[in-house]
Short mmCIF file of C-alpha atoms in Angstrom, two decimals:
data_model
loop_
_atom_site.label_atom_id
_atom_site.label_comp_id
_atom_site.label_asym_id
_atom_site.label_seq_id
_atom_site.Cartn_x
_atom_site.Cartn_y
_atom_site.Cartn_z
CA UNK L 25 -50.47 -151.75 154.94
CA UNK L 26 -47.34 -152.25 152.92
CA UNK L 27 -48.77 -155.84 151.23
CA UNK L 28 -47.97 -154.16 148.14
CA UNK L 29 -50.36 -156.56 145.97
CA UNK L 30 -53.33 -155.51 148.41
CA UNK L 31 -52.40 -151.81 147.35
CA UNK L 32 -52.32 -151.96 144.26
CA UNK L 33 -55.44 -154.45 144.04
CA UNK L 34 -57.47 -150.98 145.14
CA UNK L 35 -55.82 -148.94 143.03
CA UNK L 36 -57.00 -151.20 140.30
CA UNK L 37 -60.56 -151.39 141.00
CA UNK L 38 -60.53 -147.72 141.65
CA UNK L 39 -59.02 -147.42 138.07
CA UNK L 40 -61.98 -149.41 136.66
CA UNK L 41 -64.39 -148.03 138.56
CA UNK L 42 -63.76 -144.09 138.16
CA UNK L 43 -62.65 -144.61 134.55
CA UNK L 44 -65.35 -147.21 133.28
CA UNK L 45 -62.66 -149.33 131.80
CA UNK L 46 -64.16 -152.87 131.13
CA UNK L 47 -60.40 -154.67 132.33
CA UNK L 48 -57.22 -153.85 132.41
CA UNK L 49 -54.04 -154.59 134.20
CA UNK L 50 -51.32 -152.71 136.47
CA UNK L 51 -47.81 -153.75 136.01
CA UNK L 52 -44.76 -153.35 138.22
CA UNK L 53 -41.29 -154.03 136.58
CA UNK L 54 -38.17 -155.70 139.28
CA UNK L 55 -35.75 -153.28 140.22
CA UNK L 56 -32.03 -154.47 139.45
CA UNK L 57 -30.54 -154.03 143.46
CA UNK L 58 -27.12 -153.22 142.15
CA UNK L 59 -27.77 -150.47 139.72
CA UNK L 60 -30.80 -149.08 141.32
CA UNK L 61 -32.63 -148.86 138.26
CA UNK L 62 -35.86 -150.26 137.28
CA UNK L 63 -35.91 -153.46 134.20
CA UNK L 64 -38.76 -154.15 132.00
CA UNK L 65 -39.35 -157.81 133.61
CA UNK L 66 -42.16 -158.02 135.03
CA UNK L 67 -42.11 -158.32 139.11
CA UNK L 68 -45.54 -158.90 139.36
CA UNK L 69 -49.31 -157.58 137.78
CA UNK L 70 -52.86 -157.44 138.80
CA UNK L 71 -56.02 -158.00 136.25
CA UNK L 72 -54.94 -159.50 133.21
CA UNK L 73 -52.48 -161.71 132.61
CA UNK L 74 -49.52 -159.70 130.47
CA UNK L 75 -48.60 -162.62 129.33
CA UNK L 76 -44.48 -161.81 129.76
CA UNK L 77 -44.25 -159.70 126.70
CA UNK L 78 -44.74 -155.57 126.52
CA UNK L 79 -47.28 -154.83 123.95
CA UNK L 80 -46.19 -151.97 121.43
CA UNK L 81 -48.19 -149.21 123.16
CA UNK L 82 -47.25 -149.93 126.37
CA UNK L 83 -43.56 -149.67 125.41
CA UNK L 84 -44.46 -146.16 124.09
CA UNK L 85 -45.73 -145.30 126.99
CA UNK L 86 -42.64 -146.22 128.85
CA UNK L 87 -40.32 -144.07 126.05
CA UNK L 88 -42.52 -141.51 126.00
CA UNK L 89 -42.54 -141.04 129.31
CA UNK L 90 -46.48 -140.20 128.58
CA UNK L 91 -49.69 -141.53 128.81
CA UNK L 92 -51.10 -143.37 125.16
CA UNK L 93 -54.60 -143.86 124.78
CA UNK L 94 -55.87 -145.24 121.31
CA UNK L 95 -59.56 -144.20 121.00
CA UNK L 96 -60.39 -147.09 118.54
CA UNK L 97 -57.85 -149.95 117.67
CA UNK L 98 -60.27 -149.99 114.54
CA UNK L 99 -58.25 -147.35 113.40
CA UNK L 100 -55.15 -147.59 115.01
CA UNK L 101 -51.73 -149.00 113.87
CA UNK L 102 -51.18 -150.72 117.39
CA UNK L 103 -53.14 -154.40 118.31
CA UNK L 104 -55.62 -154.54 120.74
CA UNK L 105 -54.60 -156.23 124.00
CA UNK L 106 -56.54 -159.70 123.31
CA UNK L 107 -60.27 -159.99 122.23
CA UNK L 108 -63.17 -158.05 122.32
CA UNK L 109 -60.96 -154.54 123.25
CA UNK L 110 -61.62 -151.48 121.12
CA UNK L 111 -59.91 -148.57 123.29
CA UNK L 112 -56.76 -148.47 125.25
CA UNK L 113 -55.70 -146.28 127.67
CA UNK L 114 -51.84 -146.94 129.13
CA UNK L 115 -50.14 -144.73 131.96
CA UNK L 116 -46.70 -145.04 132.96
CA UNK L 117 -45.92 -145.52 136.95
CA UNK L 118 -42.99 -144.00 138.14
CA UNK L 119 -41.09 -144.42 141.64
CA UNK L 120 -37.96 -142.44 143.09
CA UNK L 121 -34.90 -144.12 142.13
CA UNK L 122 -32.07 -144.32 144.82
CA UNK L 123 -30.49 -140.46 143.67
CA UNK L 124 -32.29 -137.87 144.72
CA UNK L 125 -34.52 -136.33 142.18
CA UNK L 126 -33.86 -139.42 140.21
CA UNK L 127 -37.09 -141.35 139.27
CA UNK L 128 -37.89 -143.97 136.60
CA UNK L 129 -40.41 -146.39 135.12
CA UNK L 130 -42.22 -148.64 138.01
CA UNK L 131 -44.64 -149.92 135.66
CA UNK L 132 -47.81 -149.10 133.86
CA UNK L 133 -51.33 -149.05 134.20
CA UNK L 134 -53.11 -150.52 131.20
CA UNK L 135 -57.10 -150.25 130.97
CA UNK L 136 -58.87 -151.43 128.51
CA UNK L 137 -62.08 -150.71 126.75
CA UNK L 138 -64.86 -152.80 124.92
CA UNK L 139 -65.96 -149.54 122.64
CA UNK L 140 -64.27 -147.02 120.49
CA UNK L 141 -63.81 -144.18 122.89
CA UNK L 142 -64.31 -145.27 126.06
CA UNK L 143 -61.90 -142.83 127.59
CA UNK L 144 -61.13 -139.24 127.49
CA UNK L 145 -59.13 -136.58 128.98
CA UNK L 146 -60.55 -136.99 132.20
CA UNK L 147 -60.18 -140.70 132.04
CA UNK L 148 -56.47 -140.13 131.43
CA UNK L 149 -56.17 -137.27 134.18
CA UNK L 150 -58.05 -139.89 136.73
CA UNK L 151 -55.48 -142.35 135.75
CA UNK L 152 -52.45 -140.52 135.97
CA UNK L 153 -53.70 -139.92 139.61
CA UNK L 154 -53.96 -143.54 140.23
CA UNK L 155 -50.48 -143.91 138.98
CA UNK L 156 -49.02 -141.49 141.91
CA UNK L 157 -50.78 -143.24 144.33
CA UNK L 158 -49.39 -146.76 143.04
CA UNK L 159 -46.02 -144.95 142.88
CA UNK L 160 -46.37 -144.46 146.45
CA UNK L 161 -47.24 -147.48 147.10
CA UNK L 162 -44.26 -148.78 145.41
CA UNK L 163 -41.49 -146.37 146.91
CA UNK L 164 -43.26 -147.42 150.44
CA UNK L 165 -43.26 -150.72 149.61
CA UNK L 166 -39.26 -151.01 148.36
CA UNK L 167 -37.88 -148.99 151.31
CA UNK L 168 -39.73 -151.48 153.65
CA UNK L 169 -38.22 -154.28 151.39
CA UNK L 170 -34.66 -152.68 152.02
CA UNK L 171 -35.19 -151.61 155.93
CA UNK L 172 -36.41 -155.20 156.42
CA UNK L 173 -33.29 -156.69 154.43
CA UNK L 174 -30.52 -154.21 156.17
CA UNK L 175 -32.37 -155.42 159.48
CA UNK L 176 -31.66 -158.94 158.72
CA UNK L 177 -27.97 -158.10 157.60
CA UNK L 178 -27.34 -156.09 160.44
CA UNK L 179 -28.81 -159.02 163.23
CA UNK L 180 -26.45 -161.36 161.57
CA UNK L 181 -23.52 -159.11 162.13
CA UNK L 182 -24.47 -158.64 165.67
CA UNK L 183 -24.89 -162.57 166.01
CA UNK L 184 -21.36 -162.43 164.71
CA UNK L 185 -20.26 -159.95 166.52
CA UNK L 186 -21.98 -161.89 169.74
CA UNK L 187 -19.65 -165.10 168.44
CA UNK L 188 -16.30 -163.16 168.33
CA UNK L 189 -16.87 -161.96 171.91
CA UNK L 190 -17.65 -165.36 173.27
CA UNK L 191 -14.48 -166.44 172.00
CA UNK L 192 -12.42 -163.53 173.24
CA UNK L 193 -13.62 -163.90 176.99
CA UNK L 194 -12.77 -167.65 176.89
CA UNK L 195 -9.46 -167.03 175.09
CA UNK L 196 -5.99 -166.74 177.17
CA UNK L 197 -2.57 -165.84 176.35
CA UNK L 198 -1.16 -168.48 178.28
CA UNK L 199 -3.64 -171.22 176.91
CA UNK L 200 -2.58 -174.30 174.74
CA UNK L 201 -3.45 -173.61 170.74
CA UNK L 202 -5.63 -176.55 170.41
CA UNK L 203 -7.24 -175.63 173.28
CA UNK L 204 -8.07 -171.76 171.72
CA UNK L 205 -8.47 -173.55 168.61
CA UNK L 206 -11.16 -175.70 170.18
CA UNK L 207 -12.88 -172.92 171.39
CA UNK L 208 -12.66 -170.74 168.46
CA UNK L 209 -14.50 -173.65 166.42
CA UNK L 210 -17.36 -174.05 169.08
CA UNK L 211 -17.87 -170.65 169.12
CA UNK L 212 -18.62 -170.71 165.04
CA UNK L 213 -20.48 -173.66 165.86
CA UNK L 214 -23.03 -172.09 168.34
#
């Protein structure tokens, strides 16, 4: 399936499930189409809300370029998500840009844990795993996007092209110019 939210809604609930996190959310960021490259809007999430706004750790995850995982927010300098959260662990996603070799931020997965410690090395390892397969998922998800979008282009320039050859077969050298006029516009019309 390429329903993109559906994908990602697994990966998700695989997340939680293999890492123990108690909630969490994945993010995906909107691609600019004329640079190719990847902003920090958010396209769309699953879990919780992000409420618009990057946290702190998640935008050092993103400059980093590295998973961040704070073990107790107790202790920590950064601010726990929202309520009740003692641990953090936040992976970056990353999908092929448009160069080849060239890949960037996609999004992030954020989980989030009710105790100090909740996750670990393996926790991290899991979820960097996760992250590939929501990279594919993205990358498989955007080429669709842009076959399905050159497929609509390129039916309208056939339509077009369709119009333009109407009007040459009913066009004459020797006909009046209202009357190729008149047929020019009808063709546009149809």
């Amino acid at each position: 399936s390429l329903d993109l939210h559906y994908l990602l809604k697994l990966v998700y609930d695989e997340a939680l499930r293999t890492t123990s996190a108690d909630c969490g959310t994945i993010l995906l960021f909107n691609l600019d189409l004329h640079t190719g490259k990847a902003t920090q809007d958010i396209r769309f999430f699953v879990g919780d809300d992000p409420q618009g706004v990057l946290m702190p750790l998640e935008q050092l995850a993103l400059i980093s370029d590295t998973p961040q995982m704070v073990v107790d927010f107790s202790r920590s300098e950064f601010q726990p998500p929202h309520v009740g959260i003692q641990s953090a662990l936040v992976v970056p996603i990353l999908w092929q840009g448009l160069r080849e070799g060239e890949s960037q931020h996609g999004g992030l997965i954020c989980l989030h844990g009710k105790n100090p410690n909740q996750f670990d090395v393996t926790a991290t390892e899991i979820t960097q795993s996760l992250a590939v397969q929501a990279s594919v998922a993205l990358n498989n998800a955007l080429a669709f996007e842009d076959q399905s979008r050159r497929g609509a282009l390129l039916t309208r320039e056939l339509e077009t092209f369709a119009y333009l050859i109407d009007v040459s077969r009913k066009l004459r050298p020797v006909q009046a110019l209202d009357y190729a006029l008149s047929s020019i516009a009808s063709a546009i019309q149809a």
